[in-house]
Amino acid sequence: ETGVTQTPRHLVMGMTNKKSLKCEQHLGHNAMYWYKQSAKKPLELMFVYNFKEQTENNSVPSRFSPECPNSSHLFLHLHTLQPEDSALYLCASSLRQGDEQFFGPGTRLTVL
Amino acid sequence: AQTVTQSQPEMSVQEAETVTLSCTYDTSESDYYLFWYKQPPSRQMILVIRQEAYKQQNATENRFSVNFQKAAKSFSLKISDSQLGDAAMYFCAYGGGSNYKLTFGKGTLLTVNP
């Protein structure tokens, strides 16, 4: 088990639901990341937070809304998702932006 | 923009044998990092090895070593004495630029045959 945890591990939601993914790191890191991993595609970086400030939004649709209340916690709020948003969502953290990243186990999201 | 290419979607190796996974990248920067990550079927992404571009010496971590050719922009991973637990998806990643964003390749699925 690494120092990055994600909940829930699995989530099934309808297109009209609102849900949130949570990520917590216990490593004292200052940068946190959200990635989307779809089948047969490279990992897609979604958002980057450095010292609680968003430093990267990789043209992510507004139905994904990140929140970083402190350096240890990162949320991804989901609203009105589409079936093509079904994927594994990975959270990662690093001591500084650019250092090696430590990943959580991911949340497997299915949108019906 | 940086790109990372892993030309081998799948590889297989016999237990105890050696296998090399290929990775090439494209960049105009001189200062950057390169990584190999492993993602077993459990889905937890694990850092295998890291290389700083300014270091000429190839990084090694036990049975894992890299062949870093900066001029050729090549960063291959060699796994010696392959074990069943090495079976996983392996991702090559580049970290650089003003914000040192990581760019990942598409991955190579490694199968280890007993």
XYZ file of N, CA and C in Angstrom:
678
model
N 0.859 -1.209 0.000
C 0.000 0.000 0.000
C 0.882 1.241 0.000
N 0.660 2.138 -0.950
C 1.440 3.358 -0.983
C 0.804 4.365 -0.062
N 1.423 5.585 -0.013
C 0.892 6.621 0.836
C -0.213 7.421 0.194
N -0.716 6.998 -0.949
C -1.797 7.700 -1.631
C -3.023 6.789 -1.657
N -4.104 7.263 -1.083
C -5.334 6.478 -1.042
C -6.431 7.164 -1.847
N -7.296 6.357 -2.414
C -8.405 6.883 -3.195
C -9.686 6.168 -2.800
N -10.749 6.939 -2.691
C -12.070 6.370 -2.435
C -13.106 7.063 -3.302
N -14.126 6.324 -3.735
C -14.249 4.879 -3.622
C -13.337 4.173 -4.633
N -13.198 2.887 -4.513
C -12.394 2.141 -5.489
C -13.208 1.838 -6.745
N -14.505 1.719 -6.589
C -15.388 1.475 -7.724
C -16.616 2.374 -7.572
N -17.086 2.881 -8.703
C -18.259 3.757 -8.672
C -19.052 3.570 -9.956
N -20.336 3.346 -9.775
C -21.241 3.270 -10.914
C -22.253 4.393 -10.738
N -22.415 5.203 -11.758
C -23.336 6.329 -11.643
C -24.086 6.568 -12.941
N -25.279 7.128 -12.793
C -26.056 7.504 -13.949
C -25.618 8.869 -14.448
N -26.067 9.207 -15.626
C -25.618 10.454 -16.249
C -26.121 11.693 -15.515
N -27.156 11.554 -14.718
C -27.678 12.733 -14.018
C -27.185 12.833 -12.574
N -26.428 11.845 -12.146
C -25.950 11.852 -10.763
C -24.850 12.872 -10.539
N -24.656 13.208 -9.258
C -23.494 13.978 -8.818
C -22.741 13.122 -7.816
N -21.470 12.951 -8.054
C -20.642 12.171 -7.143
C -19.276 12.848 -7.031
N -18.511 12.417 -6.037
C -17.159 12.958 -5.863
C -16.165 11.834 -5.625
N -15.000 11.991 -6.200
C -13.875 11.100 -5.942
C -12.934 11.805 -4.967
N -12.379 11.003 -4.062
C -11.493 11.585 -3.057
C -10.108 10.964 -3.151
N -9.123 11.804 -2.957
C -7.732 11.347 -2.924
C -7.060 11.951 -1.705
N -6.285 11.146 -1.015
C -5.560 11.637 0.155
C -4.135 11.103 0.123
N -3.188 11.968 0.384
C -1.799 11.506 0.421
C -1.210 11.796 1.809
N -0.427 10.818 2.259
C 0.155 10.879 3.601
C 1.672 10.984 3.514
N 2.145 11.609 2.424
C 3.585 11.625 2.149
C 4.207 12.994 2.357
N 3.397 13.965 2.734
C 3.927 15.311 2.907
C 4.248 15.998 1.594
N 3.615 15.556 0.533
C 3.857 16.130 -0.795
C 3.090 17.443 -0.987
N 3.556 18.216 -1.967
C 2.940 19.514 -2.211
C 2.207 19.603 -3.541
N 2.407 18.628 -4.403
C 1.743 18.624 -5.705
C 0.852 17.395 -5.820
N -0.330 17.595 -6.397
C -1.270 16.487 -6.580
C -1.862 16.554 -7.987
N -2.209 15.390 -8.494
C -2.594 15.266 -9.902
C -3.818 14.370 -10.044
N -4.642 14.652 -11.040
C -5.693 13.734 -11.484
C -5.371 13.290 -12.908
N -5.454 11.959 -13.124
C -5.276 11.379 -14.449
C -6.511 10.553 -14.806
N -6.757 10.445 -16.105
C -7.779 9.542 -16.612
C -7.084 8.462 -17.425
N -7.420 7.206 -17.139
C -6.838 6.094 -17.892
C -7.962 5.303 -18.554
N -8.035 5.426 -19.875
C -9.021 4.675 -20.651
C -8.308 3.535 -21.356
N -9.087 2.546 -21.744
C -8.499 1.389 -22.421
C -7.818 1.831 -23.712
N -6.615 1.308 -23.917
C -5.858 1.513 -25.160
C -5.534 2.977 -25.446
N -5.489 3.787 -24.412
C -5.080 5.187 -24.563
C -3.985 5.490 -23.561
N -3.130 6.456 -23.866
C -2.136 6.854 -22.856
C -2.821 7.492 -21.661
N -2.123 7.516 -20.560
C -2.632 8.241 -19.398
C -2.851 9.698 -19.786
N -4.002 10.208 -19.436
C -4.311 11.600 -19.750
C -4.284 12.434 -18.477
N -3.381 13.398 -18.436
C -3.347 14.305 -17.293
C -4.553 15.220 -17.364
N -5.270 15.351 -16.239
C -6.456 16.209 -16.210
C -6.145 17.526 -15.494
N -5.710 17.412 -14.260
C -5.478 18.599 -13.438
C -4.204 18.427 -12.619
N -3.577 19.577 -12.328
C -2.426 19.607 -11.443
C -2.639 20.696 -10.414
N -2.352 20.358 -9.169
C -2.377 21.339 -8.093
C -0.997 21.377 -7.448
N -0.495 22.568 -7.234
C 0.791 22.762 -6.584
C 0.582 23.732 -5.419
N 0.843 23.264 -4.210
C 0.573 24.074 -3.022
C -0.871 24.608 -3.054
N -1.802 23.732 -3.320
C -3.252 23.989 -3.322
C -3.719 24.849 -4.488
N -2.819 25.326 -5.320
C -3.221 26.161 -6.443
C -3.236 25.327 -7.720
N -4.288 25.480 -8.500
C -4.363 24.737 -9.757
C -3.380 25.338 -10.749
N -2.492 24.510 -11.250
C -1.489 24.985 -12.201
C -1.679 24.407 -13.593
N -2.586 23.454 -13.715
C -2.794 22.837 -15.020
C -4.233 22.352 -15.119
N -4.885 22.727 -16.202
C -6.194 22.188 -16.553
C -6.071 21.799 -18.015
N -6.026 20.515 -18.253
C -5.696 20.025 -19.588
C -6.942 19.948 -20.464
N -7.613 21.081 -20.609
C -8.818 21.166 -21.451
C -9.870 20.136 -21.048
N -10.069 20.036 -19.751
C -11.029 19.061 -19.233
C -12.429 19.669 -19.244
N -13.450 18.909 -19.676
C -14.826 19.447 -19.680
C -15.264 19.874 -18.289
N -16.145 20.842 -18.251
C -16.560 21.423 -16.966
C -17.392 20.470 -16.125
N -17.813 19.356 -16.673
C -18.529 18.380 -15.862
C -17.603 17.690 -14.847
N -16.302 17.928 -14.999
C -15.309 17.501 -14.009
C -14.831 18.754 -13.277
N -14.990 18.755 -11.955
C -14.614 19.935 -11.196
C -13.688 19.531 -10.053
N -12.423 19.938 -10.103
C -11.500 19.556 -9.035
C -11.573 20.516 -7.858
N -11.136 19.995 -6.717
C -11.052 20.822 -5.515
C -9.867 20.347 -4.696
N -9.069 21.293 -4.220
C -7.898 20.948 -3.410
C -7.901 21.822 -2.172
N -8.558 21.380 -1.101
C -8.670 22.221 0.094
C -7.349 22.369 0.858
N -6.466 21.396 0.722
C -5.144 21.473 1.348
C -4.208 20.549 0.582
N -2.950 20.578 0.928
C -1.960 19.815 0.153
C -2.125 18.308 0.278
N -2.923 17.844 1.232
C -3.070 16.402 1.449
C -4.311 15.815 0.792
N -5.245 16.670 0.393
C -6.520 16.185 -0.119
C -6.830 16.770 -1.485
N -7.378 15.912 -2.317
C -7.779 16.330 -3.661
C -9.090 15.635 -3.991
N -10.023 16.410 -4.512
C -11.325 15.862 -4.878
C -11.560 16.066 -6.367
N -12.383 15.192 -6.912
C -12.861 15.385 -8.285
C -14.370 15.240 -8.249
N -15.061 16.370 -8.421
C -16.519 16.382 -8.392
C -17.043 16.106 -9.789
N -17.994 15.188 -9.850
C -18.517 14.707 -11.129
C -19.985 15.072 -11.261
N -20.367 15.590 -12.419
C -21.761 16.007 -12.611
C -22.125 15.897 -14.077
N -23.246 15.224 -14.319
C -23.768 15.074 -15.679
C -22.726 14.454 -16.604
N -22.190 13.325 -16.173
C -21.165 12.663 -16.978
C -21.780 11.910 -18.148
N -20.915 11.539 -19.089
C -21.291 10.797 -20.276
C -20.711 9.386 -20.195
N -21.289 8.430 -20.901
C -20.741 7.068 -20.871
C -19.266 7.010 -21.262
N -18.833 7.891 -22.150
C -17.419 7.877 -22.554
C -16.480 8.363 -21.455
N -17.044 8.853 -20.362
C -16.214 9.233 -19.217
C -15.864 8.029 -18.346
N -16.444 6.895 -18.656
C -16.108 5.665 -17.920
C -14.629 5.377 -18.113
N -13.913 5.194 -17.007
C -12.460 5.000 -17.064
C -11.945 4.750 -15.657
N -10.649 4.543 -15.585
C -9.977 4.490 -14.292
C -9.406 5.878 -14.018
N -9.749 6.445 -12.879
C -9.255 7.769 -12.516
C -8.192 7.607 -11.442
N -7.008 8.067 -11.794
C -5.864 7.908 -10.916
C -5.473 9.243 -10.317
N -5.165 9.196 -9.038
C -4.619 10.351 -8.343
C -3.136 10.089 -8.079
N -2.349 11.124 -8.116
C -0.919 10.996 -7.828
C -0.467 12.216 -7.047
N 0.674 12.066 -6.376
C 1.267 13.204 -5.686
C 2.775 13.160 -5.848
N 3.402 14.310 -5.688
C 4.856 14.391 -5.714
C 5.288 15.478 -4.749
N 6.530 15.376 -4.305
C 7.007 16.361 -3.335
C 6.931 17.766 -3.921
N 7.451 17.884 -5.120
C 7.339 19.127 -5.879
C 6.844 18.765 -7.263
N 6.271 19.761 -7.918
C 5.837 19.530 -9.289
C 7.068 19.192 -10.117
N 7.057 18.013 -10.745
C 8.190 17.582 -11.538
C 8.933 16.407 -10.945
N 8.818 16.200 -9.650
C 9.438 15.026 -9.036
C 8.653 13.774 -9.427
N 9.246 12.607 -9.126
C 8.515 11.370 -9.418
C 7.199 11.350 -8.660
N 6.204 10.806 -9.319
C 4.869 10.813 -8.768
C 4.541 9.453 -8.167
N 3.817 9.509 -7.085
C 3.339 8.312 -6.408
C 1.828 8.242 -6.630
N 1.394 7.085 -7.085
C 0.010 6.933 -7.500
C -0.841 6.217 -6.464
N -2.118 6.584 -6.460
C -3.101 5.838 -5.700
C -3.595 4.642 -6.503
N -4.453 3.824 -5.919
C -4.927 2.620 -6.600
C -5.967 2.897 -7.670
N -6.519 4.100 -7.691
C -7.480 4.446 -8.723
C -8.918 4.190 -8.317
N -9.814 4.889 -9.001
C -11.253 4.652 -8.891
C -11.754 4.219 -10.251
N -12.349 3.029 -10.295
C -12.930 2.549 -11.553
C -14.339 3.106 -11.660
N -14.530 4.018 -12.607
C -15.815 4.704 -12.779
C -16.547 4.149 -13.991
N -17.800 3.823 -13.780
C -18.676 3.397 -14.869
C -19.873 4.330 -14.911
N -20.089 4.934 -16.065
C -21.218 5.841 -16.254
C -22.250 5.142 -17.139
N -23.437 4.976 -16.602
C -24.481 4.256 -17.348
C -25.359 5.226 -18.135
N 5.627 20.267 -28.314
C 5.128 19.404 -27.252
C 5.941 18.107 -27.221
N 6.126 17.615 -25.986
C 6.886 16.374 -25.857
C 5.998 15.181 -26.210
N 6.613 14.186 -26.801
C 5.913 12.936 -27.078
C 6.775 11.780 -26.592
N 6.116 10.735 -26.175
C 6.787 9.519 -25.714
C 6.223 8.354 -26.507
N 7.095 7.570 -27.089
C 6.665 6.464 -27.940
C 7.182 5.141 -27.405
N 6.260 4.242 -27.180
C 6.615 2.864 -26.831
C 6.128 2.008 -27.995
N 7.059 1.502 -28.769
C 6.725 0.855 -30.033
C 6.270 -0.586 -29.883
N 6.362 -1.125 -28.681
C 6.007 -2.528 -28.450
C 4.754 -2.592 -27.592
N 3.589 -2.803 -28.171
C 2.374 -2.881 -27.355
C 2.405 -4.069 -26.397
N 3.018 -5.156 -26.842
C 3.084 -6.358 -26.004
C 4.449 -7.017 -26.157
N 4.914 -7.591 -25.043
C 6.158 -8.360 -25.061
C 5.954 -9.568 -24.153
N 6.714 -10.626 -24.435
C 6.676 -11.770 -23.532
C 8.097 -12.259 -23.289
N 8.297 -12.862 -22.145
C 9.631 -13.348 -21.764
C 9.459 -14.601 -20.918
N 10.424 -15.487 -21.020
C 10.418 -16.677 -20.172
C 10.962 -16.309 -18.795
N 10.419 -16.936 -17.807
C 10.914 -16.739 -16.452
C 12.429 -16.954 -16.421
N 13.128 -16.079 -15.699
C 14.587 -16.113 -15.520
C 15.361 -15.532 -16.710
N 14.663 -15.218 -17.789
C 15.334 -14.627 -18.940
C 15.345 -13.105 -18.811
N 15.978 -12.467 -19.795
C 16.097 -11.006 -19.814
C 15.245 -10.437 -20.932
N 14.624 -9.310 -20.665
C 13.792 -8.656 -21.683
C 14.084 -7.161 -21.664
N 13.990 -6.542 -22.833
C 14.219 -5.097 -22.954
C 12.999 -4.433 -23.559
N 12.517 -3.424 -22.879
C 11.364 -2.654 -23.357
C 11.863 -1.323 -23.914
N 11.359 -0.952 -25.064
C 11.851 0.234 -25.760
C 11.017 1.469 -25.461
N 11.689 2.605 -25.478
C 11.006 3.889 -25.311
C 11.828 4.953 -26.009
N 11.176 5.757 -26.816
C 11.827 6.929 -27.393
C 10.975 8.146 -27.082
N 11.616 9.302 -27.105
C 10.894 10.517 -26.764
C 11.396 11.650 -27.644
N 10.604 12.668 -27.684
C 10.960 13.819 -28.498
C 10.900 15.064 -27.618
N 11.989 15.808 -27.587
C 12.025 17.022 -26.795
C 13.097 17.950 -27.323
N 12.921 19.235 -27.046
C 13.947 20.220 -27.393
C 14.657 20.718 -26.143
N 14.279 20.161 -24.990
C 14.868 20.612 -23.739
C 16.123 19.815 -23.419
N 16.957 20.389 -22.577
C 18.190 19.705 -22.201
C 18.124 19.148 -20.780
N 17.210 19.698 -19.994
C 17.087 19.286 -18.594
C 15.725 18.639 -18.393
N 15.714 17.371 -18.072
C 14.455 16.656 -17.897
C 14.710 15.357 -17.145
N 13.624 14.681 -16.834
C 13.687 13.394 -16.153
C 12.968 12.352 -17.001
N 13.366 11.127 -16.824
C 12.688 10.010 -17.483
C 12.365 8.957 -16.423
N 11.226 8.314 -16.599
C 10.767 7.343 -15.611
C 10.227 6.096 -16.315
N 10.322 4.999 -15.629
C 9.564 3.800 -15.986
C 8.641 3.482 -14.812
N 7.364 3.320 -15.145
C 6.368 2.933 -14.167
C 5.831 1.561 -14.538
N 5.426 0.834 -13.512
C 4.862 -0.505 -13.679
C 3.443 -0.501 -13.134
N 2.515 -1.064 -13.897
C 1.131 -1.156 -13.437
C 0.680 -2.602 -13.527
N 0.762 -3.331 -12.405
C 0.323 -4.735 -12.391
C -1.189 -4.827 -12.533
N -1.705 -6.032 -12.667
C -3.161 -6.196 -12.794
C -3.935 -5.564 -11.637
N -3.348 -5.396 -10.479
C -4.030 -4.758 -9.343
C -4.255 -3.277 -9.584
N -3.622 -2.731 -10.645
C -3.792 -1.350 -11.076
C -3.016 -0.309 -10.292
N -2.266 -0.683 -9.272
C -1.480 0.318 -8.560
C -0.236 0.637 -9.373
N -0.106 1.855 -9.808
C 1.038 2.313 -10.591
C 2.234 2.489 -9.650
N 3.345 1.866 -10.005
C 4.525 1.877 -9.137
C 5.717 2.385 -9.925
N 6.490 3.271 -9.322
C 7.707 3.757 -9.966
C 8.759 2.659 -9.939
N 9.332 2.361 -11.090
C 10.364 1.328 -11.199
C 11.747 1.948 -11.147
N 11.939 2.984 -11.945
C 13.275 3.552 -12.051
C 13.192 4.965 -12.601
N 14.174 5.775 -12.254
C 14.195 7.182 -12.649
C 15.584 7.529 -13.161
N 15.617 8.385 -14.185
C 16.890 8.816 -14.766
C 16.873 10.321 -14.952
N 17.890 11.013 -14.464
C 18.024 12.438 -14.735
C 18.821 12.604 -16.024
N 18.366 13.494 -16.882
C 18.998 13.632 -18.199
C 20.437 14.109 -18.111
N 20.789 14.836 -17.052
C 22.150 15.365 -16.954
C 23.151 14.301 -16.524
N 22.643 13.167 -16.068
C 23.530 12.083 -15.631
C 23.821 11.143 -16.796
N 25.078 10.901 -17.055
C 25.445 9.990 -18.131
C 25.324 8.528 -17.700
N 25.500 8.297 -16.408
C 25.450 6.920 -15.916
C 24.023 6.406 -15.943
N 23.852 5.194 -16.453
C 22.533 4.589 -16.508
C 22.059 4.184 -15.114
N 20.799 4.480 -14.831
C 20.224 4.116 -13.533
C 19.996 2.611 -13.438
N 20.148 2.090 -12.240
C 19.862 0.675 -11.989
C 19.134 0.546 -10.663
N 18.244 -0.432 -10.607
C 17.530 -0.761 -9.386
C 17.363 -2.273 -9.352
N 18.293 -2.915 -8.679
C 18.264 -4.379 -8.580
C 18.250 -5.006 -9.980
N 17.193 -5.705 -10.343
C 17.142 -6.399 -11.645
C 16.752 -5.477 -12.798
N 16.429 -4.244 -12.474
C 15.979 -3.294 -13.491
C 17.098 -2.301 -13.807
N 17.362 -2.102 -15.068
C 18.352 -1.120 -15.481
C 17.876 -0.459 -16.763
N 18.424 0.709 -17.019
C 18.040 1.422 -18.234
C 19.259 1.608 -19.120
N 18.972 1.781 -20.399
C 19.983 2.187 -21.368
C 19.533 3.551 -21.884
N 20.142 4.587 -21.351
C 19.764 5.960 -21.675
C 20.720 6.499 -22.731
N 20.194 6.792 -23.882
C 20.967 7.356 -24.990
C 20.398 8.737 -25.288
N 21.011 9.765 -24.694
C 20.423 11.097 -24.783
C 20.390 11.629 -26.209
N 21.457 11.438 -26.931
C 21.505 11.958 -28.303
C 20.441 11.291 -29.173
N 20.228 10.030 -28.948
C 19.227 9.292 -29.724
C 17.835 9.425 -29.139
N 17.718 10.054 -27.968
C 16.457 10.210 -27.266
C 15.787 8.855 -27.070
N 16.571 7.955 -26.506
C 16.113 6.593 -26.281
C 16.307 6.247 -24.813
N 15.355 5.512 -24.261
C 15.372 5.203 -22.832
C 14.755 3.818 -22.641
N 15.524 2.781 -22.842
C 14.980 1.429 -22.764
C 15.157 0.853 -21.364
N 14.280 -0.055 -21.011
C 14.294 -0.712 -19.704
C 14.664 -2.174 -19.881
N 15.677 -2.616 -19.157
C 16.075 -4.023 -19.186
C 15.707 -4.671 -17.867
N 14.996 -5.784 -17.978
C 14.633 -6.561 -16.801
C 15.399 -7.874 -16.866
N 16.249 -8.086 -15.895
C 17.063 -9.315 -15.853
C 16.409 -10.335 -14.928
N 16.663 -11.615 -15.212
C 16.143 -12.677 -14.349
C 14.636 -12.461 -14.099
N 13.881 -12.382 -15.164
C 12.460 -12.056 -15.074
C 11.713 -13.003 -14.138
N 10.814 -12.415 -13.383
C 10.001 -13.180 -12.441
C 8.526 -13.030 -12.792
N 7.726 -13.987 -12.327
C 6.301 -13.954 -12.637
C 5.664 -12.648 -12.167
N 6.171 -12.121 -11.068
C 5.631 -10.877 -10.540
C 5.968 -9.648 -11.369
N 6.821 -9.810 -12.360
C 7.149 -8.686 -13.241
C 6.078 -8.467 -14.302
N 5.167 -9.408 -14.433
C 4.101 -9.272 -15.426
C 3.250 -8.059 -15.104
N 3.158 -7.139 -16.050
C 2.449 -5.876 -15.814
C 2.460 -5.053 -17.091
N 1.773 -3.932 -17.037
C 1.886 -2.910 -18.068
C 3.002 -1.970 -17.637
N 3.921 -1.693 -18.534
C 5.035 -0.798 -18.230
C 4.884 0.485 -19.037
N 4.963 1.613 -18.329
C 4.837 2.914 -18.963
C 6.147 3.679 -18.845
N 6.558 4.231 -19.952
C 7.679 5.150 -19.977
C 7.110 6.561 -19.844
N 7.773 7.412 -19.087
C 7.259 8.771 -18.896
C 8.397 9.777 -18.950
N 8.073 10.931 -19.498
C 9.013 12.050 -19.614
C 8.527 13.170 -18.710
N 9.447 13.750 -17.958
C 9.096 14.888 -17.120
C 9.999 16.062 -17.422
N 9.415 17.140 -17.904
C 10.228 18.297 -18.225
C 9.364 19.503 -18.501
N 9.971 20.552 -19.017
C 9.210 21.765 -19.292
C 9.153 22.661 -18.079
N 8.544 23.811 -18.260
C 8.516 24.795 -17.182
C 7.770 24.281 -15.968
N 6.820 23.392 -16.154
C 6.093 22.858 -15.005
C 6.358 21.375 -14.779
N 7.342 20.833 -15.487
C 7.737 19.438 -15.316
C 6.540 18.499 -15.329
N 5.644 18.724 -16.278
C 4.508 17.840 -16.443
C 5.002 16.501 -16.965
N 4.408 15.412 -16.482
C 4.757 14.085 -16.971
C 3.951 13.747 -18.216
N 4.647 13.258 -19.229
C 3.999 12.757 -20.436
C 4.272 11.267 -20.513
N 3.215 10.471 -20.638
C 3.342 9.023 -20.629
C 3.244 8.453 -22.035
N 3.941 7.332 -22.257
C 3.735 6.548 -23.459
C 2.486 5.695 -23.312
N 2.157 4.945 -24.366
C 0.934 4.144 -24.349
C 1.085 2.858 -23.556
N 2.304 2.497 -23.244
C 2.526 1.319 -22.424
C 2.886 0.077 -23.209
N 3.591 -0.827 -22.546
C 3.929 -2.146 -23.089
C 3.451 -3.188 -22.098
N 2.632 -4.102 -22.558
C 2.133 -5.179 -21.701
C 3.136 -6.327 -21.709
N 3.735 -6.590 -20.568
C 4.732 -7.656 -20.446
C 4.105 -8.897 -19.829
N 4.270 -10.005 -20.513
C 3.827 -11.309 -20.012
C 5.071 -12.121 -19.670
N 5.068 -12.761 -18.510
C 6.172 -13.623 -18.105
C 5.663 -15.056 -18.082
N 6.289 -15.890 -18.899
C 5.866 -17.287 -19.030
C 6.675 -18.189 -18.109
N 5.993 -19.065 -17.367
C 6.726 -19.961 -16.437
C 7.480 -21.046 -17.191
